[in-house]
Short mmCIF file of C-alpha atoms in Angstrom, two decimals:
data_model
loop_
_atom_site.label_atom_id
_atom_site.label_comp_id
_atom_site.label_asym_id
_atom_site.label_seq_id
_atom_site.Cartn_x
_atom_site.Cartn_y
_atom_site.Cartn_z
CA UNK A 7 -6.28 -22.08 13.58
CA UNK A 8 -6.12 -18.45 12.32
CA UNK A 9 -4.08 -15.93 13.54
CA UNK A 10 -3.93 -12.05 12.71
CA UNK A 11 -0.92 -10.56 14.01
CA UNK A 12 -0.39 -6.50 14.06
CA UNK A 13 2.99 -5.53 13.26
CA UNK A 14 5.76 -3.67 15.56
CA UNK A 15 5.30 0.30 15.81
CA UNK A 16 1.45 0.14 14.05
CA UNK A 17 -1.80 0.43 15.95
CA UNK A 18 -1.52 -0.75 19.53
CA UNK A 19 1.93 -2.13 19.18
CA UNK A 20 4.15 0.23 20.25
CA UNK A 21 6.67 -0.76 22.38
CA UNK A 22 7.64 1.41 25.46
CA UNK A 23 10.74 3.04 26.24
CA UNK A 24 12.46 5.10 29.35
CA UNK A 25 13.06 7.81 27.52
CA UNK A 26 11.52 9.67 24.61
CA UNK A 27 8.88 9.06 22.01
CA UNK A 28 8.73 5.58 20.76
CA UNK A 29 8.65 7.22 16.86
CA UNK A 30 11.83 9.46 17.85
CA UNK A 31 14.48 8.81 15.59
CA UNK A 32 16.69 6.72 18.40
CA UNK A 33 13.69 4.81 19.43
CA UNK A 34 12.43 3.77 15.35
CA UNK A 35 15.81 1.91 15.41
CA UNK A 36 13.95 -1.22 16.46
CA UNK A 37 11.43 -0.79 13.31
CA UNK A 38 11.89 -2.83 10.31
CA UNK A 39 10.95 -5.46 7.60
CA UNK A 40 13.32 -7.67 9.38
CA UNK A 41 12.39 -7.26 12.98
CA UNK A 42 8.77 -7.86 11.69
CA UNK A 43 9.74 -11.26 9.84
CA UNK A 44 11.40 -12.17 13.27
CA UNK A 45 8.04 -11.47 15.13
CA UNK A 46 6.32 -13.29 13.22
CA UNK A 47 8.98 -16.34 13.30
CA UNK A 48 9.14 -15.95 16.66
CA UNK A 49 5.45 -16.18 17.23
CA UNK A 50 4.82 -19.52 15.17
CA UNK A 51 7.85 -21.26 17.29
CA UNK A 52 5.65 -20.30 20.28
CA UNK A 53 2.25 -21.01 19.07
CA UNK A 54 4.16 -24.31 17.27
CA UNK A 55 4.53 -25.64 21.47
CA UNK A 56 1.56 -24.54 22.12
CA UNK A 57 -0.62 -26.46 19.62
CA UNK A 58 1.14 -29.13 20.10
CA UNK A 59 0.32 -29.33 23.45
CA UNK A 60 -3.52 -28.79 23.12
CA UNK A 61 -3.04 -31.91 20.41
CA UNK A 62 -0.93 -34.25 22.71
CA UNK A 63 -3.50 -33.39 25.80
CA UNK A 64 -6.74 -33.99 22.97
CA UNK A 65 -5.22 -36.98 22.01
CA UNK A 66 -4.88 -38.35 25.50
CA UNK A 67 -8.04 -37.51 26.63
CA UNK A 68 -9.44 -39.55 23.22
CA UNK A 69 -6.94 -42.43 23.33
CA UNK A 70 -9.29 -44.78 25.95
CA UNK A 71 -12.45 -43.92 23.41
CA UNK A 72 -10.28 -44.78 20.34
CA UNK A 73 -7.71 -47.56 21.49
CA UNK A 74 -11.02 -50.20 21.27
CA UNK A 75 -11.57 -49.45 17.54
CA UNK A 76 -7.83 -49.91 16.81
CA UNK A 77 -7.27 -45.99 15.45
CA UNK A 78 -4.28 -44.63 14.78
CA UNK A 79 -2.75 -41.58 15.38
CA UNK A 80 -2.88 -39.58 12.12
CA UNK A 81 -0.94 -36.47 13.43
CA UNK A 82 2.75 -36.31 11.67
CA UNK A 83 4.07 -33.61 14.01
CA UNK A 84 4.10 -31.08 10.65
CA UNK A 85 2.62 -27.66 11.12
CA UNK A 86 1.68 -26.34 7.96
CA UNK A 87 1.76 -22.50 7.93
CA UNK A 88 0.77 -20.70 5.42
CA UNK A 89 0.87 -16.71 5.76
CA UNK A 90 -1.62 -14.47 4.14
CA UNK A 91 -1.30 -10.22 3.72
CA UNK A 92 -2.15 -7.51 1.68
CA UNK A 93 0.15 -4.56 0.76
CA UNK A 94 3.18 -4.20 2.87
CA UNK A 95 1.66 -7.17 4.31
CA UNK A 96 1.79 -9.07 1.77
CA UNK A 97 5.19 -8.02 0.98
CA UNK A 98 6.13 -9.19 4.40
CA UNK A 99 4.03 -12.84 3.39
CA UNK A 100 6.06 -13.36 0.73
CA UNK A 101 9.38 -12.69 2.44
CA UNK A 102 8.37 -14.84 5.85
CA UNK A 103 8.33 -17.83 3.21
CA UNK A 104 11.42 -16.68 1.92
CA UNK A 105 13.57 -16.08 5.04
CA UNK A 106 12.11 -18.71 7.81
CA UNK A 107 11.35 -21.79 5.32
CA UNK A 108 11.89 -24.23 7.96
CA UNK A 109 8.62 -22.31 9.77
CA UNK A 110 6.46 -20.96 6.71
CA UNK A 111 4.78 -24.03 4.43
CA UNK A 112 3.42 -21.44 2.01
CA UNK A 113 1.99 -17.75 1.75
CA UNK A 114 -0.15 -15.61 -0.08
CA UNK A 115 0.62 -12.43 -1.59
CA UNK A 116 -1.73 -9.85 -2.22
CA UNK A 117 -0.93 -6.78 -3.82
CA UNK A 118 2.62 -6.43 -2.70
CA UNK A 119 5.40 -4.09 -4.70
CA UNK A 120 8.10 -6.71 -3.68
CA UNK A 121 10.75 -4.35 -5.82
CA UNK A 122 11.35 -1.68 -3.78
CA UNK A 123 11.63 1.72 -5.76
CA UNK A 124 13.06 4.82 -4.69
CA UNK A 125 11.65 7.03 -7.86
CA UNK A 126 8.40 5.11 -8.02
CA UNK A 127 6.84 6.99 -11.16
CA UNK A 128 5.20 3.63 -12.37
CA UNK A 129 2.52 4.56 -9.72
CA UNK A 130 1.02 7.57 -11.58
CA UNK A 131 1.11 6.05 -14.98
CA UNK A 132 -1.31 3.02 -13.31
CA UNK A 133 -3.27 5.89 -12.24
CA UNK A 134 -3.20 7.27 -15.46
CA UNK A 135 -4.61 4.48 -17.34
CA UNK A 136 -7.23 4.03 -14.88
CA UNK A 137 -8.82 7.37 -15.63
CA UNK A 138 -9.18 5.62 -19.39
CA UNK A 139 -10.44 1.86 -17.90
CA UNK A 140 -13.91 1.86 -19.79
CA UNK A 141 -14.78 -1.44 -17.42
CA UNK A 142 -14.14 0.68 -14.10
CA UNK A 143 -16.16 4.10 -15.47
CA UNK A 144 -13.40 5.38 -16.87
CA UNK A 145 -12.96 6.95 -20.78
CA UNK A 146 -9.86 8.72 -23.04
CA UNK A 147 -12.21 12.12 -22.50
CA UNK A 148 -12.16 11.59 -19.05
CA UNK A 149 -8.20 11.47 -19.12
CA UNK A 150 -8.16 14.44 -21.13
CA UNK A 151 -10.21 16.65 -19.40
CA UNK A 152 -8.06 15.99 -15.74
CA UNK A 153 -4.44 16.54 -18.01
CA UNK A 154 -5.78 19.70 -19.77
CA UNK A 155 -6.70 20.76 -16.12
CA UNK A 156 -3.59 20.23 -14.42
CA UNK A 157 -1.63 21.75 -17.54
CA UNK A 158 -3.73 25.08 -17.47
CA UNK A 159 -2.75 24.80 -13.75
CA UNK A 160 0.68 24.30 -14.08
CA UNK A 161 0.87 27.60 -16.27
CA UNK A 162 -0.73 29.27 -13.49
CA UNK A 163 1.72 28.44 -11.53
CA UNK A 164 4.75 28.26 -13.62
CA UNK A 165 4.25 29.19 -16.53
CA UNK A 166 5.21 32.72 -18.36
CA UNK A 167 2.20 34.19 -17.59
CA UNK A 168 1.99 32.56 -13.77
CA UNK A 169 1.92 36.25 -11.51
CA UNK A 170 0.42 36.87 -8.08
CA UNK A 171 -2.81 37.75 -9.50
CA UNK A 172 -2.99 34.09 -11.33
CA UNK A 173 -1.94 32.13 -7.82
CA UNK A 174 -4.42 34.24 -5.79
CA UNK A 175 -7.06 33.64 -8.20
CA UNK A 176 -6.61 29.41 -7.57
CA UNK A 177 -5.81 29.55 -4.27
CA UNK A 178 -9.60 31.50 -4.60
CA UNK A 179 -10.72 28.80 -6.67
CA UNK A 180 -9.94 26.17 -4.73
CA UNK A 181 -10.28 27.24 -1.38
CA UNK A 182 -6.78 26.74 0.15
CA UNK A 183 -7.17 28.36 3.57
CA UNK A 184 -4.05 30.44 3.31
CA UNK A 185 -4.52 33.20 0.09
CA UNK A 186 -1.17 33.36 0.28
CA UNK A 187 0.10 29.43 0.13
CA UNK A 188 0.43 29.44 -3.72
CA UNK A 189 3.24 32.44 -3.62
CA UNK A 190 5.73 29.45 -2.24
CA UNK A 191 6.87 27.88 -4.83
CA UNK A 192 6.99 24.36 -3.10
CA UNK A 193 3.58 24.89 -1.69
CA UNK A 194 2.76 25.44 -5.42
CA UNK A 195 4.38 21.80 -6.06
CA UNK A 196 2.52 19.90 -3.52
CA UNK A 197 -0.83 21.46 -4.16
CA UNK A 198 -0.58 20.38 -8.05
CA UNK A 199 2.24 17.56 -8.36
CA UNK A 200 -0.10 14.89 -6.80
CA UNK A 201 -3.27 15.86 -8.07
CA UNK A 202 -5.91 18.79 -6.99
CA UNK A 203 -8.36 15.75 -7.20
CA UNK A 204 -8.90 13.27 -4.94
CA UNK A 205 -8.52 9.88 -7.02
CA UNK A 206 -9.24 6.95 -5.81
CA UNK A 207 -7.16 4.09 -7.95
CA UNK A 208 -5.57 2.41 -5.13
CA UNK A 209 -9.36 2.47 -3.28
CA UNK A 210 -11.43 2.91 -6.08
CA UNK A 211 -14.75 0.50 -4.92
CA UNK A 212 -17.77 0.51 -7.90
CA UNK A 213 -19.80 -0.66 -5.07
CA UNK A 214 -19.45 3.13 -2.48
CA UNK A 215 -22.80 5.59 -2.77
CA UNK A 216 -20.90 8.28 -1.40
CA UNK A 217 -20.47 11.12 -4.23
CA UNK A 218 -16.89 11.44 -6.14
CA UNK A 219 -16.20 8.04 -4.36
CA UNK A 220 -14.90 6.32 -7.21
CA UNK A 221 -13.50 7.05 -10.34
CA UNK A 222 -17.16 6.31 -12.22
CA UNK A 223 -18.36 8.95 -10.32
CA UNK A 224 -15.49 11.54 -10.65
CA UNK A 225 -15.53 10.79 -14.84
CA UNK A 226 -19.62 11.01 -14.72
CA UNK A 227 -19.72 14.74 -12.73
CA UNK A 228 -16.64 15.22 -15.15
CA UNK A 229 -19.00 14.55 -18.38
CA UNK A 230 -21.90 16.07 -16.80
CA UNK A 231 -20.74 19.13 -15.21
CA UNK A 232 -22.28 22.40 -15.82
CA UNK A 233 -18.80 24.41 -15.97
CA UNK A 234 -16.82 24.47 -19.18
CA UNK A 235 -13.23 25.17 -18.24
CA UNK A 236 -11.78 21.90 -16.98
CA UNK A 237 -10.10 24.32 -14.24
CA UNK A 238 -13.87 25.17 -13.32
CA UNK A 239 -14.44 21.60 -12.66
CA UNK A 240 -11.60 20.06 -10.78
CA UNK A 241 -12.04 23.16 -8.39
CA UNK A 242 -15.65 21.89 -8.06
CA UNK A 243 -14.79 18.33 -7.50
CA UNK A 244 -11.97 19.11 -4.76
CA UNK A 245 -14.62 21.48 -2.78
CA UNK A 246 -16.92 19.03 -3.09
CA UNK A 247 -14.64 15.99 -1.74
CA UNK A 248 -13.51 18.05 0.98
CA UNK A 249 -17.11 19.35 1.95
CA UNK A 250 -16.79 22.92 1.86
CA UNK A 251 -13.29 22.78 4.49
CA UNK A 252 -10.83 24.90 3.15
CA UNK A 253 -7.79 23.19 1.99
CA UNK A 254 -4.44 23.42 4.21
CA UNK A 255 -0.87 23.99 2.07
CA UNK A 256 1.75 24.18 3.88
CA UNK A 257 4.94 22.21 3.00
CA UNK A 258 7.25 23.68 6.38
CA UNK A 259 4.43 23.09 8.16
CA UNK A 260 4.11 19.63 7.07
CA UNK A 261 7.50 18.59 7.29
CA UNK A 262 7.62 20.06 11.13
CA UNK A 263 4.83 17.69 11.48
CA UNK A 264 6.38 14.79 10.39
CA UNK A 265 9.38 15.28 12.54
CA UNK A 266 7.19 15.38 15.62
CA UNK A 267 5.67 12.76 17.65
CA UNK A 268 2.60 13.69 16.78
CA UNK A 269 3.15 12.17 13.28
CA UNK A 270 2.43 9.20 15.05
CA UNK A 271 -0.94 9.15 14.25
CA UNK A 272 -2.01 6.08 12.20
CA UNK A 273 1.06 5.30 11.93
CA UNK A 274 2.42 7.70 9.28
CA UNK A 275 5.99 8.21 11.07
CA UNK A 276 6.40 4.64 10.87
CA UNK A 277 5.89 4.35 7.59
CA UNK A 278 7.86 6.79 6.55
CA UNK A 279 10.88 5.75 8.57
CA UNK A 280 10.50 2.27 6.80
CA UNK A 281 10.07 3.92 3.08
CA UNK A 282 13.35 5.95 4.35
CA UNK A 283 14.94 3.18 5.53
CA UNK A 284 14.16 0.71 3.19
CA UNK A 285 11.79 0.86 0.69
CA UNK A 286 11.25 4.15 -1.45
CA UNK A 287 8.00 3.65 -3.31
CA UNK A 288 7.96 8.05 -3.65
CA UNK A 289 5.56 8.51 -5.85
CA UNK A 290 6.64 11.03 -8.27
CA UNK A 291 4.81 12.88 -11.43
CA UNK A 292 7.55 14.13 -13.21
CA UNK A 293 6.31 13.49 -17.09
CA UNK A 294 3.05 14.25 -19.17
CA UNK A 295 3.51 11.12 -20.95
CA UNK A 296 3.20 8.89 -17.36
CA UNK A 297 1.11 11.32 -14.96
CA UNK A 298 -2.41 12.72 -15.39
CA UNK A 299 -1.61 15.35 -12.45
CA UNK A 300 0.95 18.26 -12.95
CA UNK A 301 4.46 17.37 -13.71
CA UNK A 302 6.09 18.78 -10.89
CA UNK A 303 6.85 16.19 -8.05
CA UNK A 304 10.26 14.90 -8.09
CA UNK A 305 11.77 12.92 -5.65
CA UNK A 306 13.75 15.16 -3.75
CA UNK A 307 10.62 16.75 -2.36
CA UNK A 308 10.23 13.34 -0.89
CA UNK A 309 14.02 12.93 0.27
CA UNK A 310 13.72 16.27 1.95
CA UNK A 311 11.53 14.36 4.19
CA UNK A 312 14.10 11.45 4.83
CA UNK A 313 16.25 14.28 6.09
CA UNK A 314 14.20 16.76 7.69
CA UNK A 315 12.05 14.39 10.02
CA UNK A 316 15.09 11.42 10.25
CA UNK A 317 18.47 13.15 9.35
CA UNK A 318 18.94 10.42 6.93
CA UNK A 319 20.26 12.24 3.48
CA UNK A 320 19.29 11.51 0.27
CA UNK A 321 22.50 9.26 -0.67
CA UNK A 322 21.63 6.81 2.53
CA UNK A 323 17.72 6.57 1.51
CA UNK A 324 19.11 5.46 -2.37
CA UNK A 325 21.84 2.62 -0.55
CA UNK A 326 18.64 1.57 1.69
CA UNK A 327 16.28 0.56 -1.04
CA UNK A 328 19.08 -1.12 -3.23
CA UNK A 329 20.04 -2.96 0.15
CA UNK A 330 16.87 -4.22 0.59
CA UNK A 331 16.34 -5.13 -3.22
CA UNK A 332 19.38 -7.28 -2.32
CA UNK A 333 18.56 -8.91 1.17
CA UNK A 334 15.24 -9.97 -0.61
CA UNK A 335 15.57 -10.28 -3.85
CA UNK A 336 13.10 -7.77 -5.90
CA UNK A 337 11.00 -9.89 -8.05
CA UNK A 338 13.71 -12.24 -8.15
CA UNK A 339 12.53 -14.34 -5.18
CA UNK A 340 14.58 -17.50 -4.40
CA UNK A 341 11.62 -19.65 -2.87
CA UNK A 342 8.68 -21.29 -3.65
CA UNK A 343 4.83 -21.76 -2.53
CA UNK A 344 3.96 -18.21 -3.23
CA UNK A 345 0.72 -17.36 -5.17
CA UNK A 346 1.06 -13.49 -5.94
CA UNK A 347 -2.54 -11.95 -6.69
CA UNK A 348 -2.76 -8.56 -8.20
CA UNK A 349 -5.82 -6.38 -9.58
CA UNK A 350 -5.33 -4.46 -12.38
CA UNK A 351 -6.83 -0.91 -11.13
CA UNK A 352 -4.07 -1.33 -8.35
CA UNK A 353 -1.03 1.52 -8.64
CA UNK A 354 1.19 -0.76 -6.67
CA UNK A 355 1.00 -3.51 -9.29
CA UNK A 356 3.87 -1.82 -11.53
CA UNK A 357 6.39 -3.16 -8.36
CA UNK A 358 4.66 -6.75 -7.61
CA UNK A 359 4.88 -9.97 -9.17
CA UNK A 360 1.97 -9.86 -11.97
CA UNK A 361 3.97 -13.50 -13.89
CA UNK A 362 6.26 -15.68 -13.39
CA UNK A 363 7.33 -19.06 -14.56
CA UNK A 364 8.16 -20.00 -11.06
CA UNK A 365 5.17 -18.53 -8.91
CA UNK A 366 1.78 -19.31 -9.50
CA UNK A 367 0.11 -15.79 -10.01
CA UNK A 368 -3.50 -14.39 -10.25
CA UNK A 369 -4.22 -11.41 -12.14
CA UNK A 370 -7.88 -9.82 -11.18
CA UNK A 371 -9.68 -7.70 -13.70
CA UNK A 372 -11.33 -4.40 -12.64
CA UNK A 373 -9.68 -4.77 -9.09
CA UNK A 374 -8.10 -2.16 -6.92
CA UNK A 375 -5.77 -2.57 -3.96
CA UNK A 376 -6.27 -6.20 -2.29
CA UNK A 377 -10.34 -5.52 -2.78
CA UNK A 378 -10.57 -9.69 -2.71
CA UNK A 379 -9.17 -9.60 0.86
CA UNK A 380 -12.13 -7.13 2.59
CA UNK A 381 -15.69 -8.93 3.84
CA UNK A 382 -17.26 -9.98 1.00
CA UNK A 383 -20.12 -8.68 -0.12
CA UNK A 384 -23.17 -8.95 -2.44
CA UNK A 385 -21.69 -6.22 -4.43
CA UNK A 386 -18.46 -7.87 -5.23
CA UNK A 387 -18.00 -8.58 -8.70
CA UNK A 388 -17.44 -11.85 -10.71
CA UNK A 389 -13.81 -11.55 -10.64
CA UNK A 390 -13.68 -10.75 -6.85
CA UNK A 391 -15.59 -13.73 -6.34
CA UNK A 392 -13.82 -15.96 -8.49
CA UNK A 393 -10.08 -14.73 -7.10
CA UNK A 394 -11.26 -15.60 -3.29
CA UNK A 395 -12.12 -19.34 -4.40
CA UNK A 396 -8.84 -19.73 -6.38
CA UNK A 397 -6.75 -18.83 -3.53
CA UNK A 398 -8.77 -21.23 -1.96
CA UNK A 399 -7.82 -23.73 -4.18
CA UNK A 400 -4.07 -22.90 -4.30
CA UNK A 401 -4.52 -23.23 -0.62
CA UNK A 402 -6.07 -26.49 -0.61
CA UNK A 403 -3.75 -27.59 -3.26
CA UNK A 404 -1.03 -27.15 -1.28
CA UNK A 405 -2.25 -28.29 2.25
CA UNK A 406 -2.48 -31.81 0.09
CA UNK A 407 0.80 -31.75 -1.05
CA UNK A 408 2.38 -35.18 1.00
CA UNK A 409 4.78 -34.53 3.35
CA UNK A 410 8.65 -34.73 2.37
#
């Protein structure tokens, strides 16, 4: 059997309540890691019934057929579970294992940042070193050319010579929809502190034809371009990934978004009532020596957030995370039967489990974000390939373990 199960407050599942919004902040009280790993617990004692029903009714229906040939029953009433997820969902495969034991044989963990971090810098400098991966299209020139940019951008902006000429002139440049956006100083820090690029580490595919789509393309129309300035070009590259639409900055307006039910949508209240609540993972660019963009996100851009859309302040959001580091352990997992799988294009790899003595672990060159978990293809690469049949074989491996 194989089950897919969708998690509390995502997609389709959200429950329903008398009153208000099920993403208000009474009704997201129900939302967390733990109520998830319950769900799923809960689930598996219910299908546990259920199969073996279906097995006690096949094995009556076969018993007259069998009984003459003098078989035996070979069922030993163990259900071996083994749960599989990428991401947060592999965070949560890990920690099912952990927590419900007696339920959960074994998982698999894809790219999961099983340390929660508040100040989650390390995400940037992945980044970083991705614009220099020769194997995924990447080159030192490449890196270069995107830091010079962002630095003659951040004296735009901030430096001694930033005025209102300079901020009208990007906002010009780039085509941010409001002339005006760049004379806020935190609409300033959002438009440059993650990047006035779009790139795609955590997604980054060799395989997509779309143009910009990867960071081979991005680095080729880098090298190739027919502007000079490396201002010139990252304007070009943003207009270009956003098709011509003029770009929105507006940090009040955001954060009034976020507090509404409308930030339902794809689930982005959710998840930032669990990174609130529990987990962190802000990811800041705060240093030129670990961030390709603009130095200027810090993380209390991100606990204004916390506060503004959940009236949780910045000291509760810091005692969240190191709770949760301690009701699961960080990296320091006390179980066993995990195989941790990580690609090393991935950003979230600087909070996962890359080795261990006490895990098996699979590291997968020139692999982003759990690529080894979507529909194979013909385009996959070697390592891809060869990281689907070794889970298979960890799998297999244990599924043939004997019974204690």
């Amino acid at each position: 059997h194989l089950f897919a199960l969708e998690h509390r407050y995502y997609g389709y599942s959200y429950p329903d309540f008398q009153t208000g919004s099920a993403v208000s902040n009474e009704n997201l009280t129900y939302l967390s890691s733990k109520q998830a790993l319950a769900d799923i617990a809960h689930f598996i004692s219910y299908m546990n019934g259920e199969i073996k029903d279906e097995v006690t009714q096949q094995a009556r229906s076969l018993k007259h057929f069998l009984e003459p040939f003098g078989h035996q029953d070979g069922h030993n009433g163990v259900d071996r579970w083994i749960t599989f997820g990428g991401s947060y969902p592999g965070m949560l495969s890990a920690w099912a294992r952990l927590k419900y034991p007696h339920l959960i044989f074994a998982a698999v963990s894809n790219s999961a940042p099983v340390q929660p971090k508040l100040d989650f810098a390390g995400y940037y400098s992945v980044v970083q070193n991705d614009l220099k991966y020769k194997e995924i299209g990447g080159s030192d020139d490449c890196l270069a050319f995107i830091k010079e940019g962002h630095e003659d951008i951040k004296e735009a902006l901030f430096g001694e010579g930033s005025d209102a000429e300079a901020r009208s002139r990007l906002a010009s440049m780039f085509n941010i929809c409001d002339e005006k956006a760049l004379e806020d100083d935190m609409n300033a820090r959002i438009f440059a502190g993650d990047g006035v690029i779009d790139i795609p580490a955590q997604e980054n595919d060799p395989s997509c034809t779309e143009s910009l789509c990867d960071i081979e393309k991005i680095c080729d129309h880098i090298t190739r371009s027919e502007y000079v300035e490396p201002v010139d070009v990252l304007a070009d590259i943003s207009n270009k990934q956003r098709r011509g639409e003029c770009l929105v900055v507006d940090w009040k307006g955001t954060l009034q978004y976020l507090a509404s039910p409308a930030a339902r949508f794809e689930g982005i209240r959710s998840w930032l009532w669990q990174t609130c609540t529990e987990f962190g993972f802000y990811q800041t660019c705060e240093s030129v020596e670990d961030c390709p963009f603009t130095p200027v996100h810090v993380v209390s851009q991100d606990l204004q957030i916390c506060e503004v859309a959940f009236g949780i302040s910045a000291d509760r959001v810091k005692e969240n995370v190191q709770n949760t580091i301690e009701y699961y352990g960080g990296r320091d997992l006390e179980t066993s039967r995990v195989l941790f799988v990580n690609g090393d294009v991935d950003p979230w790899t600087a909070e996962a489990i890359t080795s261990d003595k006490h895990f098996p672990t699979l590291w997968v060159p020139e692999a982003s974000h759990h690529f080894w978990t979507h529909v194979p293809e013909s385009s996959d690469s070697i390592w891809v390939v060869a990281a689907r049949e070794l889970i298979q074989v960890q799998i297999q491996s244990w599924l043939n373990e004997e019974s204690q």
